[in-house]
Coordinates of C-alpha atoms in Angstrom, one line a residue:
M27 CA 19.3 -18.0 9.4
T28 CA 22.8 -16.7 9.8
A29 CA 23.6 -13.0 10.2
R30 CA 25.9 -13.2 7.2
R31 CA 23.1 -14.5 4.9
T32 CA 20.7 -11.9 6.2
T33 CA 23.2 -9.1 5.5
F34 CA 23.8 -10.5 2.0
L35 CA 20.1 -10.7 1.2
F36 CA 19.5 -7.1 2.4
T37 CA 22.5 -5.9 0.4
A38 CA 21.3 -7.7 -2.7
L39 CA 17.8 -6.5 -2.4
G40 CA 18.9 -3.0 -1.8
L41 CA 21.1 -3.0 -4.9
L42 CA 18.3 -4.6 -6.9
T43 CA 15.9 -1.9 -5.8
A44 CA 18.4 0.8 -6.8
A45 CA 19.0 -0.8 -10.2
L46 CA 15.2 -1.0 -10.8
F47 CA 14.8 2.7 -9.8
I48 CA 17.4 3.7 -12.3
A49 CA 15.8 1.5 -15.0
D50 CA 12.5 3.0 -14.3
L51 CA 14.0 6.4 -15.1
A52 CA 15.5 5.2 -18.3
V53 CA 12.6 3.1 -19.7
G54 CA 9.5 4.6 -21.2
S55 CA 8.0 5.8 -24.5
V56 CA 11.3 7.6 -25.1
A57 CA 14.3 5.5 -24.2
V58 CA 16.9 7.5 -22.4
P59 CA 20.6 6.4 -22.1
L60 CA 21.9 5.8 -18.6
G61 CA 24.5 8.5 -19.1
D62 CA 21.8 11.1 -19.8
V63 CA 19.8 9.9 -16.8
W64 CA 22.8 10.4 -14.6
A65 CA 23.5 13.8 -16.1
A66 CA 19.9 14.9 -15.6
L67 CA 20.0 13.8 -11.9
T68 CA 23.3 15.4 -11.2
G69 CA 22.8 18.6 -13.1
G70 CA 25.3 17.7 -15.8
S71 CA 25.2 18.5 -19.6
C72 CA 22.0 17.1 -21.0
D73 CA 19.3 17.8 -23.6
P74 CA 16.8 20.1 -21.8
A75 CA 13.9 18.0 -23.2
I76 CA 15.5 14.8 -21.7
S77 CA 16.1 16.6 -18.4
D78 CA 12.4 17.6 -18.2
I79 CA 11.3 14.0 -19.0
I80 CA 13.5 12.6 -16.2
L81 CA 13.0 15.2 -13.5
K82 CA 9.4 16.3 -14.0
I83 CA 7.8 13.0 -15.0
R84 CA 9.8 9.8 -14.5
L85 CA 11.5 10.8 -11.2
L86 CA 8.2 11.7 -9.6
K87 CA 6.7 8.4 -10.8
A88 CA 9.7 6.3 -9.7
V89 CA 9.8 7.9 -6.2
T90 CA 6.1 7.3 -5.9
A91 CA 6.5 3.6 -6.8
L92 CA 9.4 3.3 -4.3
F93 CA 7.4 4.7 -1.4
A94 CA 4.0 3.2 -2.4
G95 CA 5.5 -0.3 -2.7
A96 CA 7.2 0.0 0.7
A97 CA 4.0 1.4 2.3
L98 CA 1.6 -1.3 1.0
A99 CA 4.0 -4.1 1.9
A100 CA 4.5 -2.8 5.5
G101 CA 0.7 -2.3 5.9
G102 CA 0.1 -5.8 4.6
L103 CA 2.6 -7.4 7.0
E104 CA 1.0 -5.6 10.0
M105 CA -2.5 -6.8 9.1
Q106 CA -1.4 -10.4 8.5
T107 CA 0.3 -10.5 11.8
L108 CA -2.4 -8.7 13.8
F109 CA -5.2 -10.9 12.4
R110 CA -2.9 -14.0 12.1
N111 CA -4.4 -14.4 8.7
P112 CA -2.2 -15.0 5.6
L113 CA -4.9 -13.6 3.3
A114 CA -5.2 -10.3 5.2
G115 CA -3.9 -7.2 3.4
P116 CA -3.6 -3.4 4.0
Y117 CA -7.1 -3.0 2.7
V118 CA -8.8 -5.6 4.9
L119 CA -10.1 -2.9 7.3
G120 CA -12.1 -1.3 4.5
V121 CA -9.6 1.5 3.9
S122 CA -9.7 1.0 0.1
S123 CA -13.6 0.9 0.2
G124 CA -13.6 4.1 2.2
A125 CA -11.3 5.8 -0.2
G126 CA -13.4 4.6 -3.1
L127 CA -16.5 6.0 -1.5
G128 CA -14.9 9.4 -1.1
V129 CA -13.8 9.4 -4.7
A130 CA -17.2 8.1 -5.8
L131 CA -19.0 10.9 -3.9
F132 CA -16.6 13.4 -5.5
L133 CA -16.7 12.2 -9.1
L134 CA -20.2 10.6 -9.2
G135 CA -22.2 12.0 -6.3
A136 CA -21.4 15.7 -6.6
P137 CA -22.9 16.0 -10.1
L138 CA -26.0 14.1 -9.1
L139 CA -26.5 16.4 -6.1
G140 CA -25.8 19.5 -8.2
V141 CA -22.9 20.7 -6.0
A142 CA -20.0 19.8 -8.5
G143 CA -19.3 23.5 -8.9
H144 CA -19.2 24.3 -5.2
S145 CA -15.9 25.9 -4.1
F146 CA -15.4 23.3 -1.4
V147 CA -16.0 20.4 -3.7
R148 CA -13.6 21.8 -6.3
S149 CA -10.9 22.4 -3.8
L150 CA -11.3 18.9 -2.3
G151 CA -10.0 16.9 -5.3
V152 CA -9.8 13.2 -5.8
A153 CA -6.9 12.7 -3.3
G154 CA -8.6 14.7 -0.6
A155 CA -11.9 12.9 -1.1
A156 CA -10.1 9.5 -0.9
W157 CA -8.3 10.6 2.3
L158 CA -11.5 11.7 3.9
G159 CA -13.1 8.4 3.1
S160 CA -10.1 6.5 4.6
A161 CA -10.2 8.6 7.7
L162 CA -13.9 7.9 8.2
V163 CA -13.3 4.2 8.0
L164 CA -10.3 4.5 10.5
A165 CA -12.5 6.4 13.0
I166 CA -15.2 3.7 12.8
V167 CA -12.7 0.8 13.1
M168 CA -10.9 2.4 16.0
A169 CA -14.1 3.2 17.8
V170 CA -15.2 -0.5 17.4
S171 CA -11.8 -1.8 18.5
R172 CA -12.0 0.1 21.8
R173 CA -15.2 -1.9 22.7
I174 CA -14.5 -5.3 21.2
K175 CA -11.6 -7.4 22.4
D176 CA -11.9 -10.2 19.9
I177 CA -9.6 -9.3 16.9
M178 CA -11.5 -11.7 14.6
V179 CA -14.8 -9.9 15.2
I180 CA -13.0 -6.7 14.2
L181 CA -11.8 -8.4 11.0
I182 CA -15.3 -9.5 10.1
L183 CA -16.8 -6.1 10.9
G184 CA -14.1 -4.5 8.8
M185 CA -14.9 -6.8 5.9
M186 CA -18.6 -6.2 6.2
L187 CA -18.1 -2.4 6.4
G188 CA -16.1 -2.6 3.2
S189 CA -18.8 -4.6 1.5
G190 CA -21.5 -2.1 2.6
I191 CA -19.5 0.8 1.3
S192 CA -18.9 -1.0 -2.0
S193 CA -22.7 -1.4 -2.3
V194 CA -23.1 2.4 -1.9
V195 CA -20.5 3.0 -4.5
E196 CA -22.2 0.6 -6.9
I197 CA -25.5 2.6 -6.5
L198 CA -23.6 5.8 -7.3
Q199 CA -22.1 4.1 -10.4
Y200 CA -25.5 3.0 -11.5
L201 CA -27.0 6.5 -11.2
S202 CA -24.0 8.5 -12.6
S203 CA -23.4 9.8 -16.1
E204 CA -21.1 8.0 -18.6
A205 CA -18.3 10.6 -18.3
A206 CA -18.3 10.5 -14.5
L207 CA -18.4 6.7 -14.5
K208 CA -15.4 6.5 -16.8
S209 CA -13.4 8.8 -14.6
F210 CA -14.1 6.7 -11.6
V211 CA -13.3 3.4 -13.4
I212 CA -10.0 4.8 -14.5
W213 CA -9.2 5.8 -10.9
T214 CA -9.9 2.2 -9.7
M215 CA -7.3 0.9 -12.2
G216 CA -4.5 2.7 -10.2
S217 CA -1.8 5.0 -11.5
L218 CA 1.6 6.0 -10.4
G219 CA 2.0 8.8 -13.0
D220 CA -0.8 11.2 -11.8
V221 CA 1.1 12.3 -8.7
T222 CA 2.3 15.9 -9.1
G223 CA 5.3 17.5 -7.3
S224 CA 3.1 19.2 -4.8
Q225 CA 1.2 16.0 -4.1
L226 CA 4.4 14.1 -3.7
A227 CA 5.6 16.6 -1.1
L228 CA 2.5 15.7 0.9
L229 CA 2.7 11.9 0.2
L230 CA 6.3 11.4 1.3
P231 CA 6.1 12.8 4.9
V232 CA 2.7 11.0 5.6
V233 CA 4.0 7.7 4.3
T234 CA 7.3 8.2 6.2
A235 CA 5.3 8.7 9.4
G236 CA 3.4 5.5 8.7
L237 CA 6.6 3.5 8.0
A238 CA 8.1 4.9 11.2
L239 CA 5.0 3.7 13.2
A240 CA 5.4 0.3 11.5
V241 CA 9.0 0.1 12.7
A242 CA 8.0 1.2 16.2
V243 CA 5.6 -1.7 16.5
I244 CA 8.1 -4.4 15.4
K245 CA 8.5 -5.8 19.0
P246 CA 4.7 -5.9 19.7
L247 CA 4.2 -7.6 16.3
N248 CA 6.7 -10.3 17.4
L249 CA 4.7 -10.8 20.6
L250 CA 1.4 -11.0 18.7
L251 CA 2.7 -13.9 16.6
L252 CA 1.6 -16.3 19.4
G253 CA -1.7 -14.6 19.9
E254 CA -3.1 -11.6 21.9
N255 CA -3.5 -13.6 25.2
Y256 CA 0.2 -14.5 25.1
A257 CA 1.1 -10.9 24.4
R258 CA -1.0 -9.7 27.3
T259 CA 0.8 -12.1 29.7
M260 CA 4.1 -10.6 28.5
G261 CA 2.9 -7.2 29.5
L262 CA 1.9 -5.8 26.1
N263 CA -0.8 -3.2 26.0
V264 CA -2.8 -4.8 23.3
Q265 CA -5.4 -2.0 23.0
R266 CA -2.6 0.6 22.5
T267 CA -0.8 -1.7 20.0
R268 CA -3.9 -2.2 17.9
T269 CA -4.5 1.5 17.7
L270 CA -0.9 2.2 16.6
I271 CA -1.1 -0.6 14.0
F272 CA -4.4 0.6 12.7
L273 CA -3.1 4.2 12.5
S274 CA 0.0 3.1 10.7
T275 CA -1.9 1.0 8.2
V276 CA -4.4 3.7 7.3
L277 CA -1.6 6.3 7.0
L278 CA 0.2 3.9 4.6
A279 CA -2.7 2.3 2.6
G280 CA -5.0 5.4 2.8
T281 CA -2.3 7.8 1.5
V282 CA -1.2 5.5 -1.4
T283 CA -4.9 4.9 -2.3
A284 CA -5.6 8.6 -2.2
F285 CA -2.9 9.5 -4.6
C286 CA -2.4 6.4 -6.7
G287 CA -5.8 4.6 -6.5
P288 CA -6.4 1.2 -5.0
V289 CA -3.1 -0.6 -6.0
G290 CA -3.8 -4.3 -5.3
F291 CA -1.9 -7.4 -4.3
I292 CA 1.4 -5.8 -3.3
G293 CA 0.4 -5.7 0.3
L294 CA -1.0 -9.2 0.2
A295 CA 1.8 -10.9 -1.7
V296 CA 5.0 -9.2 -0.7
P297 CA 5.0 -10.2 3.1
H298 CA 4.8 -13.9 1.9
L299 CA 7.7 -13.3 -0.5
A300 CA 9.7 -11.8 2.4
R301 CA 9.0 -14.8 4.6
M302 CA 10.2 -17.2 1.9
L303 CA 13.2 -15.1 1.0
F304 CA 14.5 -14.5 4.5
A305 CA 13.1 -17.8 6.0
S306 CA 12.2 -15.9 9.2
A307 CA 9.2 -14.9 11.2
D308 CA 11.1 -12.2 13.1
H309 CA 9.7 -8.8 12.3
R310 CA 13.1 -7.1 12.9
I311 CA 14.0 -8.8 9.6
L312 CA 10.6 -9.1 7.9
M313 CA 9.5 -5.5 8.2
P314 CA 12.5 -3.9 6.5
G315 CA 12.7 -6.9 4.1
S316 CA 9.0 -6.4 3.1
M317 CA 9.5 -2.7 2.6
L318 CA 12.5 -3.3 0.3
A319 CA 10.8 -6.1 -1.6
G320 CA 7.6 -4.1 -1.9
A321 CA 9.5 -1.1 -3.4
A322 CA 11.3 -3.4 -5.8
L323 CA 8.2 -5.3 -6.9
L324 CA 6.2 -2.2 -7.6
L325 CA 9.1 -0.8 -9.6
V326 CA 9.1 -4.0 -11.7
C327 CA 5.3 -3.7 -12.1
D328 CA 5.7 -0.1 -13.3
L329 CA 8.4 -1.1 -15.8
V330 CA 6.1 -3.8 -17.2
A331 CA 3.1 -1.5 -17.2
K332 CA 5.0 1.2 -19.1
S333 CA 6.3 -1.4 -21.6
L334 CA 2.8 -2.8 -22.3
A335 CA 0.9 0.4 -21.8
L336 CA -1.4 -1.2 -19.3
P337 CA -2.8 0.1 -15.9
I338 CA -0.6 -0.7 -12.9
N339 CA -3.3 -2.8 -11.2
T340 CA -3.5 -5.3 -14.0
I341 CA 0.2 -6.0 -13.6
T342 CA 0.2 -6.2 -9.8
A343 CA -2.6 -8.7 -9.9
L344 CA -0.9 -10.9 -12.6
M345 CA 2.2 -10.9 -10.5
G346 CA 0.6 -11.1 -7.0
I347 CA -2.1 -13.8 -7.6
P348 CA 0.3 -16.7 -8.4
V349 CA 2.4 -15.8 -5.3
V350 CA -0.6 -15.9 -3.0
I351 CA -1.9 -19.1 -4.5
F352 CA 1.6 -20.8 -4.2
V353 CA 2.0 -19.7 -0.6
V354 CA -1.4 -20.8 0.5
V355 CA -1.2 -24.2 -1.3
R356 CA 2.4 -24.9 -0.2
N357 CA 2.2 -23.9 3.4
R358 CA -1.1 -23.9 5.3
N359 CA 0.5 -23.3 8.6
I360 CA 2.0 -19.9 8.1
F361 CA 1.2 -18.7 11.7

């Protein structure tokens, strides 16, 4: 692939993402002209009600979509390369299940145990509970990875851990009240619009740190394309690299899940889209390409979800599933 074509694709993808970002600000239950959007963003003359809609609601949602899409795509690419599995995603380690357990304990378990009114439980919140659940899974996976060298064994253990946690969540669902169960089910559908300004101020630096780690492991990821044994012969510290990749993925997927719910299929489908678009296996191209494509795709999903008044997860699944099926059927030798 020529450098000129790569530059063109990155430029086009960047412009598309910017256009989708502006469109996401203009589209909604109240259509806002682009001139008013620009005026609201730049402090120009604009109806105060329109300005509040743009700055206090839609801008937060669009920025969340931008960073969440990039985060999930980067985490998915890391997991697919590390496990050399085209069906791996950012949630393969059980991060989503851990976050779900935290939220289930907060929404379903606390009332059952009679501690829903406890000051610590009230201050924890859904996002905090999800983060604690993700952190617990990270601690378990990292402890296991220090003792087990075979990456496929870690993959299987991560999947089994996720299944076990899901079983516990199902027990809590079975025992919970109707109101608590409804709150949990709504959380599992995912939402980009529930992130407040103060939450966004926490989400952005954590996701940025995760993305920085993802960029830092680009060279090790290229070495891992040919397997861990080859990477070791090239002098790569595989144990340290695994730890950095796990930490990056949990920072990215865990944070997005904590604040937006388990948004599915972006992390699974987008790395494949980036491979097809850029026709390259080089992570120096794939990583930034996946981040841009993930941001653009989640903005598209948000636009469609707002237009149809549907949860974001239904749209990401409808868009992501055909991509994954097409890639798997068309090319069985991705790695």
